[in-house]
């Protein structure tokens, strides 16, 4: 049995009515904000005829409890080096729009001669992330800057095992290779 996940974009006025439940009990967003929704045709089909609609993400709003986590973005570049060609074009074409769309974000440009260009993000929880953007196109640099803005600033924790649970099974972990 195959599962089908249709993806569609809808304005907030076309979100499900109050009779429908959304994931995590979220209320519909204010009018005019576009959301990406997907229909989950999973195991709930066994129990009900209607699929549940879940809010996947909002295109322009990524924050923790409504508070933006990125405080400051430093764009470091060299005015002479060839590896900074993409970031210099990014500063001319995409950086003014990025500053305009994100008034809560302090964007600083820093000239560092003889070094490869990088983006450095400072977060509210005192963490920082550095992304090297040498020899990248302006569109790729914009993607990395947006990812820094959308990130929560938490450290990446490496999992020790593939299966993480609070209550491990006494009988062992289930696998697809299990023969009856």
PDB file of C-alpha atoms in Angstrom:
ATOM      1  CA  UNK A   1       0.000   0.000   0.000  1.00  0.00           C
ATOM      2  CA  UNK A   2       1.584   3.274  -1.111  1.00  0.00           C
ATOM      3  CA  UNK A   3       1.206   6.528   0.763  1.00  0.00           C
ATOM      4  CA  UNK A   4       0.409   9.751  -1.014  1.00  0.00           C
ATOM      5  CA  UNK A   5       1.553  13.125   0.364  1.00  0.00           C
ATOM      6  CA  UNK A   6       0.113  15.925  -1.779  1.00  0.00           C
ATOM      7  CA  UNK A   7       1.701  19.308  -1.049  1.00  0.00           C
ATOM      8  CA  UNK A   8      -0.123  22.556  -1.708  1.00  0.00           C
ATOM      9  CA  UNK A   9       0.151  26.187  -0.714  1.00  0.00           C
ATOM     10  CA  UNK A  10      -2.839  28.119   0.559  1.00  0.00           C
ATOM     11  CA  UNK A  11      -3.454  31.567   2.024  1.00  0.00           C
ATOM     12  CA  UNK A  12      -4.412  31.646   5.679  1.00  0.00           C
ATOM     13  CA  UNK A  13      -8.036  32.435   4.835  1.00  0.00           C
ATOM     14  CA  UNK A  14      -8.365  28.993   3.240  1.00  0.00           C
ATOM     15  CA  UNK A  15      -7.002  27.106   6.243  1.00  0.00           C
ATOM     16  CA  UNK A  16      -9.210  24.403   7.755  1.00  0.00           C
ATOM     17  CA  UNK A  17     -12.151  25.583   9.807  1.00  0.00           C
ATOM     18  CA  UNK A  18     -12.335  25.270  13.576  1.00  0.00           C
ATOM     19  CA  UNK A  19     -13.860  21.784  13.196  1.00  0.00           C
ATOM     20  CA  UNK A  20     -10.562  20.448  11.840  1.00  0.00           C
ATOM     21  CA  UNK A  21      -7.562  19.821  14.048  1.00  0.00           C
ATOM     22  CA  UNK A  22      -4.085  20.861  13.010  1.00  0.00           C
ATOM     23  CA  UNK A  23      -0.817  19.436  14.294  1.00  0.00           C
ATOM     24  CA  UNK A  24       0.103  20.553  17.811  1.00  0.00           C
ATOM     25  CA  UNK A  25      -3.232  22.342  18.090  1.00  0.00           C
ATOM     26  CA  UNK A  26      -2.066  25.424  16.189  1.00  0.00           C
ATOM     27  CA  UNK A  27      -4.605  28.125  15.465  1.00  0.00           C
ATOM     28  CA  UNK A  28      -4.949  29.398  11.890  1.00  0.00           C
ATOM     29  CA  UNK A  29      -2.442  32.111  11.023  1.00  0.00           C
ATOM     30  CA  UNK A  30      -3.423  35.745  10.405  1.00  0.00           C
ATOM     31  CA  UNK A  31      -4.822  36.611   6.991  1.00  0.00           C
ATOM     32  CA  UNK A  32      -2.325  37.050   4.194  1.00  0.00           C
ATOM     33  CA  UNK A  33       0.399  34.718   5.482  1.00  0.00           C
ATOM     34  CA  UNK A  34       1.012  31.824   3.144  1.00  0.00           C
ATOM     35  CA  UNK A  35       1.572  28.407   4.644  1.00  0.00           C
ATOM     36  CA  UNK A  36       2.623  25.118   3.217  1.00  0.00           C
ATOM     37  CA  UNK A  37       0.261  22.336   4.224  1.00  0.00           C
ATOM     38  CA  UNK A  38       0.412  18.658   3.561  1.00  0.00           C
ATOM     39  CA  UNK A  39      -2.231  16.008   3.985  1.00  0.00           C
ATOM     40  CA  UNK A  40      -1.182  13.021   6.017  1.00  0.00           C
ATOM     41  CA  UNK A  41      -2.652   9.872   4.505  1.00  0.00           C
ATOM     42  CA  UNK A  42      -1.047   7.610   7.044  1.00  0.00           C
ATOM     43  CA  UNK A  43      -2.343   5.099   9.516  1.00  0.00           C
ATOM     44  CA  UNK A  44      -5.266   7.381  10.435  1.00  0.00           C
ATOM     45  CA  UNK A  45      -7.013   6.054   7.321  1.00  0.00           C
ATOM     46  CA  UNK A  46      -7.672   2.853   9.235  1.00  0.00           C
ATOM     47  CA  UNK A  47      -9.577   4.760  11.893  1.00  0.00           C
ATOM     48  CA  UNK A  48     -11.275   7.601  10.002  1.00  0.00           C
ATOM     49  CA  UNK A  49     -12.216   8.489   6.464  1.00  0.00           C
ATOM     50  CA  UNK A  50     -10.803  12.043   6.550  1.00  0.00           C
ATOM     51  CA  UNK A  51      -7.078  12.701   6.484  1.00  0.00           C
ATOM     52  CA  UNK A  52      -5.619  15.076   9.016  1.00  0.00           C
ATOM     53  CA  UNK A  53      -4.093  18.351   7.824  1.00  0.00           C
ATOM     54  CA  UNK A  54      -0.831  19.322   9.481  1.00  0.00           C
ATOM     55  CA  UNK A  55       1.037  22.613   9.386  1.00  0.00           C
ATOM     56  CA  UNK A  56       4.491  21.907   7.972  1.00  0.00           C
ATOM     57  CA  UNK A  57       6.108  25.338   8.124  1.00  0.00           C
ATOM     58  CA  UNK A  58       5.458  28.953   7.404  1.00  0.00           C
ATOM     59  CA  UNK A  59       7.650  30.338   4.637  1.00  0.00           C
ATOM     60  CA  UNK A  60       8.655  33.598   6.280  1.00  0.00           C
ATOM     61  CA  UNK A  61       8.516  32.874  10.002  1.00  0.00           C
ATOM     62  CA  UNK A  62      10.992  30.666  11.797  1.00  0.00           C
ATOM     63  CA  UNK A  63      11.364  31.491  15.463  1.00  0.00           C
ATOM     64  CA  UNK A  64      11.154  29.890  18.874  1.00  0.00           C
ATOM     65  CA  UNK A  65       7.931  30.898  20.663  1.00  0.00           C
ATOM     66  CA  UNK A  66       7.627  33.962  18.442  1.00  0.00           C
ATOM     67  CA  UNK A  67      11.121  35.278  19.262  1.00  0.00           C
ATOM     68  CA  UNK A  68      13.766  35.398  16.549  1.00  0.00           C
ATOM     69  CA  UNK A  69      16.875  33.578  17.748  1.00  0.00           C
ATOM     70  CA  UNK A  70      19.469  35.123  15.418  1.00  0.00           C
ATOM     71  CA  UNK A  71      20.666  38.456  16.826  1.00  0.00           C
ATOM     72  CA  UNK A  72      23.489  39.386  14.511  1.00  0.00           C
ATOM     73  CA  UNK A  73      24.767  38.281  11.108  1.00  0.00           C
ATOM     74  CA  UNK A  74      28.315  39.212  10.117  1.00  0.00           C
ATOM     75  CA  UNK A  75      29.182  39.002   6.408  1.00  0.00           C
ATOM     76  CA  UNK A  76      32.974  38.778   6.102  1.00  0.00           C
ATOM     77  CA  UNK A  77      34.610  39.200   2.708  1.00  0.00           C
ATOM     78  CA  UNK A  78      37.799  40.205   0.911  1.00  0.00           C
ATOM     79  CA  UNK A  79      37.701  43.037  -1.628  1.00  0.00           C
ATOM     80  CA  UNK A  80      40.567  41.542  -3.615  1.00  0.00           C
ATOM     81  CA  UNK A  81      40.369  37.718  -3.516  1.00  0.00           C
ATOM     82  CA  UNK A  82      38.704  35.622  -6.199  1.00  0.00           C
ATOM     83  CA  UNK A  83      36.962  33.366  -3.675  1.00  0.00           C
ATOM     84  CA  UNK A  84      34.973  36.421  -2.499  1.00  0.00           C
ATOM     85  CA  UNK A  85      33.556  37.189  -5.953  1.00  0.00           C
ATOM     86  CA  UNK A  86      30.200  35.580  -5.123  1.00  0.00           C
ATOM     87  CA  UNK A  87      29.799  37.304  -1.766  1.00  0.00           C
ATOM     88  CA  UNK A  88      30.603  40.705  -3.288  1.00  0.00           C
ATOM     89  CA  UNK A  89      27.824  40.123  -5.849  1.00  0.00           C
ATOM     90  CA  UNK A  90      25.573  38.939  -2.981  1.00  0.00           C
ATOM     91  CA  UNK A  91      26.217  42.184  -1.090  1.00  0.00           C
ATOM     92  CA  UNK A  92      25.188  44.237  -4.116  1.00  0.00           C
ATOM     93  CA  UNK A  93      22.122  42.249  -5.161  1.00  0.00           C
ATOM     94  CA  UNK A  94      20.628  40.274  -2.239  1.00  0.00           C
ATOM     95  CA  UNK A  95      21.902  41.855   0.988  1.00  0.00           C
ATOM     96  CA  UNK A  96      19.769  45.046   0.860  1.00  0.00           C
ATOM     97  CA  UNK A  97      16.596  42.968   0.415  1.00  0.00           C
ATOM     98  CA  UNK A  98      17.674  40.659   3.246  1.00  0.00           C
ATOM     99  CA  UNK A  99      18.132  43.652   5.564  1.00  0.00           C
ATOM    100  CA  UNK A 100      14.766  45.080   4.542  1.00  0.00           C
ATOM    101  CA  UNK A 101      12.879  41.807   5.102  1.00  0.00           C
ATOM    102  CA  UNK A 102      14.516  41.193   8.496  1.00  0.00           C
ATOM    103  CA  UNK A 103      14.431  44.410  10.538  1.00  0.00           C
ATOM    104  CA  UNK A 104      14.985  42.442  13.772  1.00  0.00           C
ATOM    105  CA  UNK A 105      18.363  41.254  12.469  1.00  0.00           C
ATOM    106  CA  UNK A 106      21.554  43.287  12.783  1.00  0.00           C
ATOM    107  CA  UNK A 107      23.536  42.719   9.575  1.00  0.00           C
ATOM    108  CA  UNK A 108      27.175  43.847   9.577  1.00  0.00           C
ATOM    109  CA  UNK A 109      29.685  43.652   6.736  1.00  0.00           C
ATOM    110  CA  UNK A 110      33.305  43.089   7.657  1.00  0.00           C
ATOM    111  CA  UNK A 111      36.295  43.498   5.354  1.00  0.00           C
ATOM    112  CA  UNK A 112      38.987  40.893   6.045  1.00  0.00           C
ATOM    113  CA  UNK A 113      41.749  40.996   3.455  1.00  0.00           C
ATOM    114  CA  UNK A 114      43.446  37.778   2.399  1.00  0.00           C
ATOM    115  CA  UNK A 115      40.859  35.481   4.021  1.00  0.00           C
ATOM    116  CA  UNK A 116      38.079  33.356   2.549  1.00  0.00           C
ATOM    117  CA  UNK A 117      34.575  34.799   2.934  1.00  0.00           C
ATOM    118  CA  UNK A 118      32.217  33.491   5.600  1.00  0.00           C
ATOM    119  CA  UNK A 119      28.906  34.174   7.315  1.00  0.00           C
ATOM    120  CA  UNK A 120      28.849  34.274  11.096  1.00  0.00           C
ATOM    121  CA  UNK A 121      25.611  34.163  13.063  1.00  0.00           C
ATOM    122  CA  UNK A 122      25.279  35.099  16.741  1.00  0.00           C
ATOM    123  CA  UNK A 123      22.246  33.703  18.590  1.00  0.00           C
ATOM    124  CA  UNK A 124      20.387  34.669  21.762  1.00  0.00           C
ATOM    125  CA  UNK A 125      21.636  31.585  23.603  1.00  0.00           C
ATOM    126  CA  UNK A 126      25.250  32.834  23.193  1.00  0.00           C
ATOM    127  CA  UNK A 127      26.072  30.266  20.501  1.00  0.00           C
ATOM    128  CA  UNK A 128      27.519  31.161  17.134  1.00  0.00           C
ATOM    129  CA  UNK A 129      27.681  29.442  13.764  1.00  0.00           C
ATOM    130  CA  UNK A 130      30.195  30.079  11.009  1.00  0.00           C
ATOM    131  CA  UNK A 131      29.611  29.031   7.397  1.00  0.00           C
ATOM    132  CA  UNK A 132      32.372  29.293   4.804  1.00  0.00           C
ATOM    133  CA  UNK A 133      30.976  30.604   1.513  1.00  0.00           C
ATOM    134  CA  UNK A 134      34.098  30.620  -0.650  1.00  0.00           C
ATOM    135  CA  UNK A 135      33.491  30.325  -4.408  1.00  0.00           C
ATOM    136  CA  UNK A 136      29.683  30.218  -3.972  1.00  0.00           C
ATOM    137  CA  UNK A 137      27.055  31.905  -6.129  1.00  0.00           C
ATOM    138  CA  UNK A 138      25.018  34.786  -4.631  1.00  0.00           C
ATOM    139  CA  UNK A 139      21.887  32.573  -4.593  1.00  0.00           C
ATOM    140  CA  UNK A 140      23.696  29.874  -2.580  1.00  0.00           C
ATOM    141  CA  UNK A 141      24.963  32.485  -0.133  1.00  0.00           C
ATOM    142  CA  UNK A 142      21.416  33.813   0.280  1.00  0.00           C
ATOM    143  CA  UNK A 143      20.281  30.249   1.018  1.00  0.00           C
ATOM    144  CA  UNK A 144      22.940  29.863   3.724  1.00  0.00           C
ATOM    145  CA  UNK A 145      22.093  33.258   5.242  1.00  0.00           C
ATOM    146  CA  UNK A 146      18.419  32.276   5.351  1.00  0.00           C
ATOM    147  CA  UNK A 147      19.299  28.976   6.995  1.00  0.00           C
ATOM    148  CA  UNK A 148      21.308  30.814   9.636  1.00  0.00           C
ATOM    149  CA  UNK A 149      18.324  33.094  10.261  1.00  0.00           C
ATOM    150  CA  UNK A 150      15.927  30.150  10.530  1.00  0.00           C
ATOM    151  CA  UNK A 151      18.128  28.077  12.839  1.00  0.00           C
ATOM    152  CA  UNK A 152      17.569  28.082  16.581  1.00  0.00           C
ATOM    153  CA  UNK A 153      21.274  28.252  17.424  1.00  0.00           C
ATOM    154  CA  UNK A 154      21.309  24.985  19.314  1.00  0.00           C
ATOM    155  CA  UNK A 155      24.377  22.782  19.204  1.00  0.00           C
ATOM    156  CA  UNK A 156      24.112  19.655  17.077  1.00  0.00           C
ATOM    157  CA  UNK A 157      24.071  16.571  19.295  1.00  0.00           C
ATOM    158  CA  UNK A 158      25.322  13.333  17.787  1.00  0.00           C
ATOM    159  CA  UNK A 159      23.098  10.386  18.625  1.00  0.00           C
ATOM    160  CA  UNK A 160      24.853   7.328  20.009  1.00  0.00           C
ATOM    161  CA  UNK A 161      22.403   4.862  18.526  1.00  0.00           C
ATOM    162  CA  UNK A 162      19.923   4.926  15.662  1.00  0.00           C
ATOM    163  CA  UNK A 163      17.066   3.935  17.985  1.00  0.00           C
ATOM    164  CA  UNK A 164      16.401   6.440  20.763  1.00  0.00           C
ATOM    165  CA  UNK A 165      13.775   5.683  23.419  1.00  0.00           C
ATOM    166  CA  UNK A 166      13.198   6.208  27.122  1.00  0.00           C
ATOM    167  CA  UNK A 167      11.899   2.667  27.574  1.00  0.00           C
ATOM    168  CA  UNK A 168      13.980   0.166  25.598  1.00  0.00           C
ATOM    169  CA  UNK A 169      12.299  -3.081  24.666  1.00  0.00           C
ATOM    170  CA  UNK A 170      13.276  -6.189  26.596  1.00  0.00           C
ATOM    171  CA  UNK A 171      12.715  -8.275  23.474  1.00  0.00           C
ATOM    172  CA  UNK A 172      14.964  -6.126  21.296  1.00  0.00           C
ATOM    173  CA  UNK A 173      14.428  -3.566  18.544  1.00  0.00           C
ATOM    174  CA  UNK A 174      12.060  -4.514  15.710  1.00  0.00           C
ATOM    175  CA  UNK A 175      13.597  -4.756  12.250  1.00  0.00           C
ATOM    176  CA  UNK A 176      12.218  -5.379   8.769  1.00  0.00           C
ATOM    177  CA  UNK A 177      14.312  -8.551   8.465  1.00  0.00           C
ATOM    178  CA  UNK A 178      12.245 -10.219  11.208  1.00  0.00           C
ATOM    179  CA  UNK A 179      10.945 -13.637  10.076  1.00  0.00           C
ATOM    180  CA  UNK A 180       7.891 -15.280  11.619  1.00  0.00           C
TER     181      UNK A 180
END
